[in-house]
Amino acid sequence: KQEVTQIPAALSVPEGENLVLNCSFTDSAIYNLQWFRQDPGKGLTSLLLIQSSQREQTSGRLNASLDKSSGRSTLYIAASQPGDSATYLCAVRSGGYNKLIFGAGTRLAVHP
Amino acid sequence: DADVTQTPRNRITKTGKRIMLECSQTKGHDRMYWYRQDPGLGLRLIYYSFDVKDINKGEISDGYSVSRQAQAKFSLSLESAIPNQTALYFCATRPQGGGETQYFGPGTRLLVL
């Protein structure tokens, strides 16, 4: 059974720091991996999607890497800003009916 | 206007009551999903539908039922609500094809007393 774990569960940093959020999964047979951002009252927004054949994806200050063989992904946030404060969720797509398996998330607070 | 909407946004109900959570989408996607989120846990899949005539159970379907009234509408019902169904519920949609992400509604916060 696929399980997704995210470390750390919570993180508080001063503005300007570079951050690394970690995601690990137990079964390497995945179709893709996604990073989502969750803001209170606004649902989830997809940030980056990495196909199983890819090693990384970049969008602005965000970079996500995927090492499928070791079951790991990292989300790198450069020069963090208070507006980055949110919960970041990692999810893998696996299984016969293409469902998403989510980690519990990392709650990030960036203070001025 | 939001592409995926959920009503109500917040709901308080009592044990034993029947309630319905509704989801509508204007994205024209075939696939729709219902998830629940509990504190400290990731989202878990309750039900999913690939089209109006195709309804499937997810990993935690007990105590829930769904109805796909049209391509754009997917409702989740709690036949007899119980306190451990207190959670944040999300609806999501996805177009056909394996590479696309899912698009989430804003969520419904449900409290069962």
CSV table of C-alpha atoms in Angstrom, one decimal:
chain,number,residue,atom,x,y,z
A,1,LYS,CA,0.0,0.0,0.0
A,2,GLN,CA,1.4,3.4,-1.0
A,3,GLU,CA,2.2,5.7,1.8
A,4,VAL,CA,3.4,9.3,1.6
A,5,THR,CA,5.3,11.0,4.4
A,6,GLN,CA,6.2,14.7,4.6
A,7,ILE,CA,8.9,16.1,6.8
A,8,PRO,CA,8.9,18.5,8.6
A,9,ALA,CA,5.3,18.8,9.7
A,10,ALA,CA,5.7,22.5,10.5
A,11,LEU,CA,8.3,25.1,9.7
A,12,SER,CA,8.8,28.7,10.8
A,13,VAL,CA,11.4,30.8,9.1
A,14,PRO,CA,12.4,34.4,8.6
A,15,GLU,CA,11.8,36.1,5.3
A,16,GLY,CA,14.5,35.6,2.7
A,17,GLU,CA,15.6,32.1,3.7
A,18,ASN,CA,15.9,29.2,1.2
A,19,LEU,CA,13.7,26.3,2.2
A,20,VAL,CA,13.6,22.5,1.5
A,21,LEU,CA,10.5,20.5,2.1
A,22,ASN,CA,10.7,16.8,1.9
A,23,CYS,CA,8.3,14.1,0.7
A,24,SER,CA,8.9,10.3,0.7
A,25,PHE,CA,6.8,7.5,-0.7
A,26,THR,CA,7.0,3.8,-0.2
A,27,ASP,CA,6.2,2.4,-3.6
A,28,SER,CA,8.3,3.6,-6.5
A,29,ALA,CA,5.6,2.6,-9.1
A,30,ILE,CA,4.1,6.0,-9.6
A,31,TYR,CA,2.8,7.8,-12.6
A,32,ASN,CA,3.6,11.3,-11.3
A,33,LEU,CA,4.1,13.4,-8.2
A,34,GLN,CA,2.6,16.7,-7.5
A,35,TRP,CA,3.1,19.5,-5.0
A,36,PHE,CA,0.1,21.5,-3.9
A,37,ARG,CA,-0.4,24.6,-1.9
A,38,GLN,CA,-3.3,24.8,0.6
A,39,ASP,CA,-4.5,28.1,1.8
A,40,PRO,CA,-7.3,28.3,4.5
A,41,GLY,CA,-10.7,28.6,2.8
A,42,LYS,CA,-9.3,28.4,-0.7
A,43,GLY,CA,-8.8,24.7,-1.4
A,44,LEU,CA,-5.7,23.3,-3.0
A,45,THR,CA,-3.7,24.7,-5.9
A,46,SER,CA,-1.3,22.7,-7.9
A,47,LEU,CA,2.2,24.1,-7.9
A,48,LEU,CA,4.3,21.6,-9.8
A,49,LEU,CA,3.7,18.2,-11.4
A,50,ILE,CA,6.6,15.9,-12.2
A,51,GLN,CA,6.0,12.9,-14.4
A,52,SER,CA,7.7,9.6,-13.4
A,53,SER,CA,10.2,10.0,-16.3
A,54,GLN,CA,11.3,13.4,-15.2
A,55,ARG,CA,13.8,14.5,-12.6
A,56,GLU,CA,12.7,18.0,-11.8
A,57,GLN,CA,10.3,20.9,-12.5
A,58,THR,CA,10.7,24.6,-11.9
A,59,SER,CA,8.3,27.4,-11.6
A,60,GLY,CA,9.6,30.8,-10.6
A,61,ARG,CA,11.1,30.5,-7.1
A,62,LEU,CA,10.0,26.9,-6.8
A,63,ASN,CA,11.9,23.8,-7.8
A,64,ALA,CA,10.8,20.2,-7.3
A,65,SER,CA,12.9,17.2,-7.8
A,66,LEU,CA,12.0,13.5,-8.0
A,67,ASP,CA,14.1,10.5,-7.3
A,68,LYS,CA,11.7,7.7,-8.0
A,69,SER,CA,14.1,4.9,-7.2
A,70,SER,CA,14.7,6.1,-3.7
A,71,GLY,CA,11.1,7.2,-3.2
A,72,ARG,CA,11.8,10.9,-2.5
A,73,SER,CA,10.9,14.3,-3.7
A,74,THR,CA,12.0,17.7,-2.5
A,75,LEU,CA,10.4,21.1,-2.9
A,76,TYR,CA,12.9,23.9,-2.9
A,77,ILE,CA,11.6,27.5,-2.2
A,78,ALA,CA,14.1,30.2,-2.9
A,79,ALA,CA,14.1,33.5,-1.1
A,80,SER,CA,11.0,32.9,0.9
A,81,GLN,CA,8.4,35.6,1.4
A,82,PRO,CA,5.5,36.0,3.9
A,83,GLY,CA,3.1,35.3,1.1
A,84,ASP,CA,4.6,31.8,0.9
A,85,SER,CA,3.0,31.0,4.2
A,86,ALA,CA,0.6,28.0,3.6
A,87,THR,CA,0.5,24.3,3.9
A,88,TYR,CA,2.3,22.4,1.2
A,89,LEU,CA,1.1,18.9,0.3
A,90,CYS,CA,2.8,16.3,-1.7
A,91,ALA,CA,0.7,13.7,-3.6
A,92,VAL,CA,1.6,10.7,-5.8
A,93,ARG,CA,-0.5,9.2,-8.5
A,94,SER,CA,-0.4,5.5,-8.4
A,95,GLY,CA,-2.7,2.5,-8.4
A,96,GLY,CA,-5.0,1.0,-11.0
A,97,TYR,CA,-7.5,3.8,-11.0
A,98,ASN,CA,-5.2,6.8,-11.0
A,99,LYS,CA,-6.0,8.1,-7.5
A,100,LEU,CA,-3.9,10.6,-5.6
A,101,ILE,CA,-2.2,9.5,-2.4
A,102,PHE,CA,-1.5,12.6,-0.2
A,103,GLY,CA,1.0,13.3,2.5
A,104,ALA,CA,-0.2,15.1,5.6
A,105,GLY,CA,1.6,18.3,4.6
A,106,THR,CA,4.1,20.8,5.8
A,107,ARG,CA,2.7,23.9,7.4
A,108,LEU,CA,5.0,26.8,6.5
A,109,ALA,CA,5.1,30.2,8.2
A,110,VAL,CA,7.4,32.9,6.8
A,111,HIS,CA,7.7,35.9,9.1
A,112,PRO,CA,8.9,39.4,8.2
B,1,ASP,CA,-16.1,32.9,-11.0
B,2,ALA,CA,-14.6,29.8,-9.4
B,3,ASP,CA,-14.3,26.8,-11.7
B,4,VAL,CA,-15.1,24.3,-8.9
B,5,THR,CA,-17.7,25.4,-6.3
B,6,GLN,CA,-18.9,23.6,-3.2
B,7,THR,CA,-21.9,24.3,-1.1
B,8,PRO,CA,-22.3,24.8,1.8
B,9,ARG,CA,-18.9,26.1,2.8
B,10,ASN,CA,-19.6,25.4,6.5
B,11,ARG,CA,-22.1,23.1,8.1
B,12,ILE,CA,-23.0,22.1,11.6
B,13,THR,CA,-25.3,19.2,12.1
B,14,LYS,CA,-26.3,16.7,14.7
B,15,THR,CA,-25.6,12.9,15.0
B,16,GLY,CA,-28.0,10.9,13.0
B,17,LYS,CA,-29.0,13.7,10.5
B,18,ARG,CA,-28.8,13.2,6.8
B,19,ILE,CA,-26.9,15.9,4.9
B,20,MET,CA,-25.7,16.5,1.4
B,21,LEU,CA,-22.7,18.3,0.2
B,22,GLU,CA,-22.8,19.6,-3.3
B,23,CYS,CA,-20.1,20.2,-5.9
B,24,SER,CA,-20.4,22.0,-9.3
B,25,GLN,CA,-17.8,22.6,-12.0
B,26,THR,CA,-17.6,24.7,-15.1
B,27,LYS,CA,-14.4,23.2,-16.4
B,28,GLY,CA,-16.1,20.5,-18.5
B,29,HIS,CA,-14.1,17.7,-16.9
B,30,ASP,CA,-15.3,14.2,-17.0
B,31,ARG,CA,-13.7,13.0,-13.8
B,32,MET,CA,-14.9,14.2,-10.3
B,33,TYR,CA,-13.7,13.2,-6.8
B,34,TRP,CA,-14.6,13.6,-3.2
B,35,TYR,CA,-12.0,13.7,-0.5
B,36,ARG,CA,-11.9,14.3,3.2
B,37,GLN,CA,-9.1,15.9,5.2
B,38,ASP,CA,-8.5,15.4,8.9
B,39,PRO,CA,-6.0,17.2,11.0
B,40,GLY,CA,-2.5,15.6,10.7
B,41,LEU,CA,-3.6,13.4,7.9
B,42,GLY,CA,-3.5,13.7,4.1
B,43,LEU,CA,-6.6,13.9,2.0
B,44,ARG,CA,-8.3,10.6,1.6
B,45,LEU,CA,-10.4,9.5,-1.3
B,46,ILE,CA,-14.1,8.8,-0.6
B,47,TYR,CA,-15.7,8.3,-4.0
B,48,TYR,CA,-14.8,9.1,-7.6
B,49,SER,CA,-16.7,9.2,-10.9
B,50,PHE,CA,-15.4,9.1,-14.4
B,51,ASP,CA,-18.7,10.0,-16.0
B,52,VAL,CA,-22.4,10.2,-15.2
B,53,LYS,CA,-22.8,6.4,-15.3
B,54,ASP,CA,-19.5,5.5,-13.6
B,55,ILE,CA,-19.3,5.7,-9.8
B,56,ASN,CA,-16.6,4.1,-7.8
B,57,LYS,CA,-15.7,3.7,-4.1
B,58,GLY,CA,-12.5,5.1,-2.8
B,59,GLU,CA,-10.6,4.0,0.3
B,60,ILE,CA,-13.0,5.4,2.9
B,61,SER,CA,-16.5,5.1,1.4
B,62,ASP,CA,-18.3,3.5,4.4
B,63,GLY,CA,-21.0,5.9,5.7
B,64,TYR,CA,-21.1,7.9,2.5
B,65,SER,CA,-23.0,7.8,-0.8
B,66,VAL,CA,-22.7,9.9,-3.9
B,67,SER,CA,-24.8,11.0,-6.9
B,68,ARG,CA,-23.5,12.3,-10.3
B,69,GLN,CA,-26.6,14.2,-11.4
B,70,ALA,CA,-24.9,15.6,-14.5
B,71,GLN,CA,-21.4,15.9,-15.9
B,72,ALA,CA,-21.0,19.2,-13.9
B,73,LYS,CA,-22.5,18.1,-10.6
B,74,PHE,CA,-21.4,15.5,-8.0
B,75,SER,CA,-23.0,15.3,-4.6
B,76,LEU,CA,-21.8,13.6,-1.4
B,77,SER,CA,-24.3,12.4,1.2
B,78,LEU,CA,-23.9,11.3,4.7
B,79,GLU,CA,-26.9,9.1,5.4
B,80,SER,CA,-26.7,9.3,9.2
B,81,ALA,CA,-23.9,11.6,10.3
B,82,ILE,CA,-21.6,10.6,13.1
B,83,PRO,CA,-19.1,12.8,15.0
B,84,ASN,CA,-16.0,11.1,13.4
B,85,GLN,CA,-17.2,12.4,10.0
B,86,THR,CA,-16.3,15.9,11.3
B,87,ALA,CA,-13.7,16.9,8.7
B,88,LEU,CA,-12.9,19.2,5.8
B,89,TYR,CA,-14.4,17.9,2.5
B,90,PHE,CA,-13.0,18.6,-0.9
B,91,CYS,CA,-14.4,18.1,-4.3
B,92,ALA,CA,-12.0,17.9,-7.3
B,93,THR,CA,-12.1,17.5,-11.0
B,94,ARG,CA,-9.7,16.3,-13.7
B,95,PRO,CA,-9.9,16.0,-17.5
B,96,GLN,CA,-9.4,12.6,-19.2
B,97,GLY,CA,-5.8,11.8,-19.6
B,98,GLY,CA,-3.2,10.8,-17.0
B,99,GLY,CA,-0.9,13.8,-17.1
B,100,GLU,CA,-3.2,16.5,-15.9
B,101,THR,CA,-3.5,17.7,-12.3
B,102,GLN,CA,-6.7,17.7,-10.3
B,103,TYR,CA,-8.6,21.0,-9.7
B,104,PHE,CA,-10.0,21.5,-6.2
B,105,GLY,CA,-12.9,23.3,-4.8
B,106,PRO,CA,-12.6,25.5,-1.7
B,107,GLY,CA,-13.8,22.8,0.7
B,108,THR,CA,-16.7,22.3,3.0
B,109,ARG,CA,-16.0,22.3,6.7
B,110,LEU,CA,-18.4,19.9,8.4
B,111,LEU,CA,-19.0,19.6,12.2
B,112,VAL,CA,-21.1,16.7,13.5
B,113,LEU,CA,-22.2,17.2,17.1
